[in-house]
PDB file of C-alpha atoms in Angstrom:
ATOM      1  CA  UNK D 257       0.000   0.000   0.000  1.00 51.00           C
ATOM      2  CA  UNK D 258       2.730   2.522   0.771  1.00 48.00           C
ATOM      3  CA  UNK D 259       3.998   1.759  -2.545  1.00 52.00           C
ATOM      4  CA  UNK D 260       0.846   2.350  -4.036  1.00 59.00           C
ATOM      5  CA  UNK D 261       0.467   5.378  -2.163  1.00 61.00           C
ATOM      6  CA  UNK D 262       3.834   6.656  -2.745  1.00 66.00           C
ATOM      7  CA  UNK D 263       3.387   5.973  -6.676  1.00 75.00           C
ATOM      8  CA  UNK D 264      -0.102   7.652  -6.572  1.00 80.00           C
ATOM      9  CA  UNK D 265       1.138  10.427  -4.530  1.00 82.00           C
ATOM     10  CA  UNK D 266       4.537  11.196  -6.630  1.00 84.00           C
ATOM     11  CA  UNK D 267       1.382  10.585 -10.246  1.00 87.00           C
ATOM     12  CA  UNK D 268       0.051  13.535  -7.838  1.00 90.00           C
ATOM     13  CA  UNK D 269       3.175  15.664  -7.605  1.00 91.00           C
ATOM     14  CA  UNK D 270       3.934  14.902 -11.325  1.00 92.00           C
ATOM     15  CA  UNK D 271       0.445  16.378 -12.529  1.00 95.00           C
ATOM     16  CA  UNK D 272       0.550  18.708 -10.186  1.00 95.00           C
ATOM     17  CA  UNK D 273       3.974  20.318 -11.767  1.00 96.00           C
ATOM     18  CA  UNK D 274       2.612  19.738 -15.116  1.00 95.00           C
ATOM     19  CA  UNK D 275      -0.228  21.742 -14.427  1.00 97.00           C
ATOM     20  CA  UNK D 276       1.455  24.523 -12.885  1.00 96.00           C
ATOM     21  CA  UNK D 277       4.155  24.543 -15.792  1.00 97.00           C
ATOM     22  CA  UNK D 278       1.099  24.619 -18.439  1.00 97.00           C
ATOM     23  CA  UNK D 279      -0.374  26.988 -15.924  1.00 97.00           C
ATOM     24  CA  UNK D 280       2.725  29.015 -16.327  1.00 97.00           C
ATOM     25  CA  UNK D 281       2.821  28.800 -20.318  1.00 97.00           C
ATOM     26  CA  UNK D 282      -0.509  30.297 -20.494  1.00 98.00           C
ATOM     27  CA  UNK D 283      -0.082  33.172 -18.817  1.00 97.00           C
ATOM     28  CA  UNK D 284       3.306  33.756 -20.455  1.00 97.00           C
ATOM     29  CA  UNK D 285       1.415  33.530 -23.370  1.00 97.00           C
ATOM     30  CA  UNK D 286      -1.474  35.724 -22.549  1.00 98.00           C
ATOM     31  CA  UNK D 287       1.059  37.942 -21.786  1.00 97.00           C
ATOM     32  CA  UNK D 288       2.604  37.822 -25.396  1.00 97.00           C
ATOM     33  CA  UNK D 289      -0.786  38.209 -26.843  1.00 98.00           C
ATOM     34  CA  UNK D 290      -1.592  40.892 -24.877  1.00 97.00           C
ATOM     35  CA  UNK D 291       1.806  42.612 -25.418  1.00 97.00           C
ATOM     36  CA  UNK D 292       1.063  41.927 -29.518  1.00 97.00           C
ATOM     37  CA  UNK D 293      -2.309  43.360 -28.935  1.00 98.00           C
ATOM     38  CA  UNK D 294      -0.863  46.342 -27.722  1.00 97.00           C
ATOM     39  CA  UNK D 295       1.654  46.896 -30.205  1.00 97.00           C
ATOM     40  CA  UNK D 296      -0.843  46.191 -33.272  1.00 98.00           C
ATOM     41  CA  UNK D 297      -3.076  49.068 -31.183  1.00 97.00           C
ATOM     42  CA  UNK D 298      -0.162  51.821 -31.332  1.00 97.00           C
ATOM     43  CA  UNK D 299       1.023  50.595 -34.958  1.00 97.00           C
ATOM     44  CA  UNK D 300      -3.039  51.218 -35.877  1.00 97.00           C
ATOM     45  CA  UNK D 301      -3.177  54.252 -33.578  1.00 96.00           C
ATOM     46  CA  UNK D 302       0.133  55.588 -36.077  1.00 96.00           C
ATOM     47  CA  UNK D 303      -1.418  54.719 -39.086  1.00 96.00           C
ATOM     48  CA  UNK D 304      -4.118  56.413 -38.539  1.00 96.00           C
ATOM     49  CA  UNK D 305      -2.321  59.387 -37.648  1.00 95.00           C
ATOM     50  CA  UNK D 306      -0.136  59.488 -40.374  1.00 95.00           C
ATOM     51  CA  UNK D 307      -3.692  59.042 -42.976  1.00 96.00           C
ATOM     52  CA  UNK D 308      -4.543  61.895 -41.143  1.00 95.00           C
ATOM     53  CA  UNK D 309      -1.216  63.918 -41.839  1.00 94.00           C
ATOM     54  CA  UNK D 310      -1.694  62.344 -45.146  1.00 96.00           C
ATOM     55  CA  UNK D 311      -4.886  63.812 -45.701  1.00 95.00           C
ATOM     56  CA  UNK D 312      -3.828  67.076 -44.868  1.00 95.00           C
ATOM     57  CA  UNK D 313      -1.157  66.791 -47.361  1.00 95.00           C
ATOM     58  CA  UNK D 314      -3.334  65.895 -49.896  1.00 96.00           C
ATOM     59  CA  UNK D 315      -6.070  68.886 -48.845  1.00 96.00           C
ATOM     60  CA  UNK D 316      -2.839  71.610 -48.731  1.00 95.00           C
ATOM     61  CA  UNK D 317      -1.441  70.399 -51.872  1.00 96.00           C
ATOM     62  CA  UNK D 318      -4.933  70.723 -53.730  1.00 96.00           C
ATOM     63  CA  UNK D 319      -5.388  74.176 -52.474  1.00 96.00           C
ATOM     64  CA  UNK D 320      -1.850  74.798 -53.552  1.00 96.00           C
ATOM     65  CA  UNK D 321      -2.751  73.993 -56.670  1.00 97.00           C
ATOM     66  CA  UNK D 322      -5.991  75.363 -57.167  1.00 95.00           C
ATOM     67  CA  UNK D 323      -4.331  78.653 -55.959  1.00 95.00           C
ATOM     68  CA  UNK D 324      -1.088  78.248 -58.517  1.00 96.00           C
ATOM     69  CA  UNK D 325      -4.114  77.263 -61.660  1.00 96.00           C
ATOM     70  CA  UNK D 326      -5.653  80.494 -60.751  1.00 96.00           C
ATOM     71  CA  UNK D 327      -2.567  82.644 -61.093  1.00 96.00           C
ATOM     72  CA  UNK D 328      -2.066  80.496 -64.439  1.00 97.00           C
ATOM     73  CA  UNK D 329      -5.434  81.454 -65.613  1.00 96.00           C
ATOM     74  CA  UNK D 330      -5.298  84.879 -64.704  1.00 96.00           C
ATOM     75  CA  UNK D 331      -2.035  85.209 -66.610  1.00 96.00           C
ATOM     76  CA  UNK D 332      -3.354  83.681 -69.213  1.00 97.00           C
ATOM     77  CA  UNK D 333      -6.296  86.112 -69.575  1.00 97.00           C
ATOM     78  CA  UNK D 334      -3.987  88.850 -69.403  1.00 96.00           C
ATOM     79  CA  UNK D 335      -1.804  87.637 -71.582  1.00 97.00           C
ATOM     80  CA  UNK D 336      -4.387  87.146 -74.212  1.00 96.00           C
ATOM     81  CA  UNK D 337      -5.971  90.642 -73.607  1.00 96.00           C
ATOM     82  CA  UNK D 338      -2.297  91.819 -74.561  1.00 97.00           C
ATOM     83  CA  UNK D 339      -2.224  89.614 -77.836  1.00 96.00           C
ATOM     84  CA  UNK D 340      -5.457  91.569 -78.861  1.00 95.00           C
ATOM     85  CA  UNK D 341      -4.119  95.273 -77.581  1.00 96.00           C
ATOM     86  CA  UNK D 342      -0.701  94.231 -80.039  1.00 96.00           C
ATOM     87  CA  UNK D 343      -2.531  92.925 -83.075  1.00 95.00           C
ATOM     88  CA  UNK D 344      -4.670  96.050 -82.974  1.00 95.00           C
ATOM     89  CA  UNK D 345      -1.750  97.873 -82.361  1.00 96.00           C
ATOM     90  CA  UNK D 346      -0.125  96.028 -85.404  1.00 96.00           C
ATOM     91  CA  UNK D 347      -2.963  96.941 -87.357  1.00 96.00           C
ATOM     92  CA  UNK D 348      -3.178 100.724 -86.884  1.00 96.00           C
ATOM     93  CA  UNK D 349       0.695 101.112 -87.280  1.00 96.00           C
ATOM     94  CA  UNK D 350      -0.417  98.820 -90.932  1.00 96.00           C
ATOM     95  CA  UNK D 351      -2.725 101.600 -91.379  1.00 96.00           C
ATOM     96  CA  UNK D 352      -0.722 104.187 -90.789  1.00 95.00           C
ATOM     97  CA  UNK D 353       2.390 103.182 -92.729  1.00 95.00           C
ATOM     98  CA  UNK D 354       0.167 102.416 -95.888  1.00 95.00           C
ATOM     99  CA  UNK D 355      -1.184 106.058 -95.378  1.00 95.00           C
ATOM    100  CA  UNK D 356       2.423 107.749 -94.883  1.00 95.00           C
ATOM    101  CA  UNK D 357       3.685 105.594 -98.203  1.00 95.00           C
ATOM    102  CA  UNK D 358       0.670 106.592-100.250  1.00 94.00           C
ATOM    103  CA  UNK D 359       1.708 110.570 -98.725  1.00 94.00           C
ATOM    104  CA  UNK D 360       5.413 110.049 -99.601  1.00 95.00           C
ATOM    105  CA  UNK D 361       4.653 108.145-102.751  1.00 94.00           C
ATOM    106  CA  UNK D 362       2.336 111.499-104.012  1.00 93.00           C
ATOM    107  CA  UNK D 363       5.030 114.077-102.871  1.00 94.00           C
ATOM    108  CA  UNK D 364       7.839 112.110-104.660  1.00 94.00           C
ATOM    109  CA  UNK D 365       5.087 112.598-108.200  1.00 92.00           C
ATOM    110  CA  UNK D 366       4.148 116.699-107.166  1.00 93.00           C
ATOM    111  CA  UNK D 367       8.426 117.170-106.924  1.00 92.00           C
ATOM    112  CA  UNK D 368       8.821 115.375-109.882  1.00 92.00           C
ATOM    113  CA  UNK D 369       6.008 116.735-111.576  1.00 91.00           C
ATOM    114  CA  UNK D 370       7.495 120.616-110.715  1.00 90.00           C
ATOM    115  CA  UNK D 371      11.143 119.288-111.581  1.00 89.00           C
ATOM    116  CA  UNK D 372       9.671 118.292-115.021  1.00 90.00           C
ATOM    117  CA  UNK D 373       7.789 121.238-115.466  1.00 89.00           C
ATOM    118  CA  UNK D 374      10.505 123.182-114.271  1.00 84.00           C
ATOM    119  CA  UNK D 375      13.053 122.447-117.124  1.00 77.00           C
TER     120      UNK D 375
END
């Protein structure tokens, strides 16, 4: 019997540690979970900050932009509303210099027309 007993009761101490070594591995790895759980928190908690920095980014960037197409277009205008003030410009001075030839042009005949007349 105290054999018996002695085998049951080291069975006992046997199962006993087992238990309180699996005992042991689960809580180390609750702990690891938990510890991952933690870390995948912060790495979401940063991700989301930096979509929000992102984000902002993207919003200044657009404005940017926007603001830099506006100056583009205004330039644009401007630049076309010169184009017309030149080619009307261009046009007058056409005007003009067909008018001043057509003067010179009938001086040059009068002059000649005296010189002629003259001899």
């Amino acid at each position: 019997r105290r054999r018996q007993r002695g085998g049951l009761q080291q069975e006992m101490q046997v199962a006993a540690a087992d238990v309180a070594k699996a005992r042991q591995q689960m809580s180390q790895r609750l702990e690891e979970v938990e510890a991952q759980h933690e870390r995948f928190k912060a790495e979401a908690k940063q991700a989301k900050t930096q979509a929000k920095g992102d984000q902002a980014e993207v919003k200044r960037l657009k404005a940017e932009v926007g603001s830099e197409l506006e100056k583009l277009q205004g330039e644009v205008e401007r630049l076309r509303r010169e184009q017309g003030k030149l080619a009307s410009e261009k046009q007058q001075l056409k005007k003009a210099s067909e008018a001043l030839t057509r003067d010179v042009e009938g001086q040059l005949r009068e002059r000649l027309l005296e010189a002629q007349q003259q001899q």
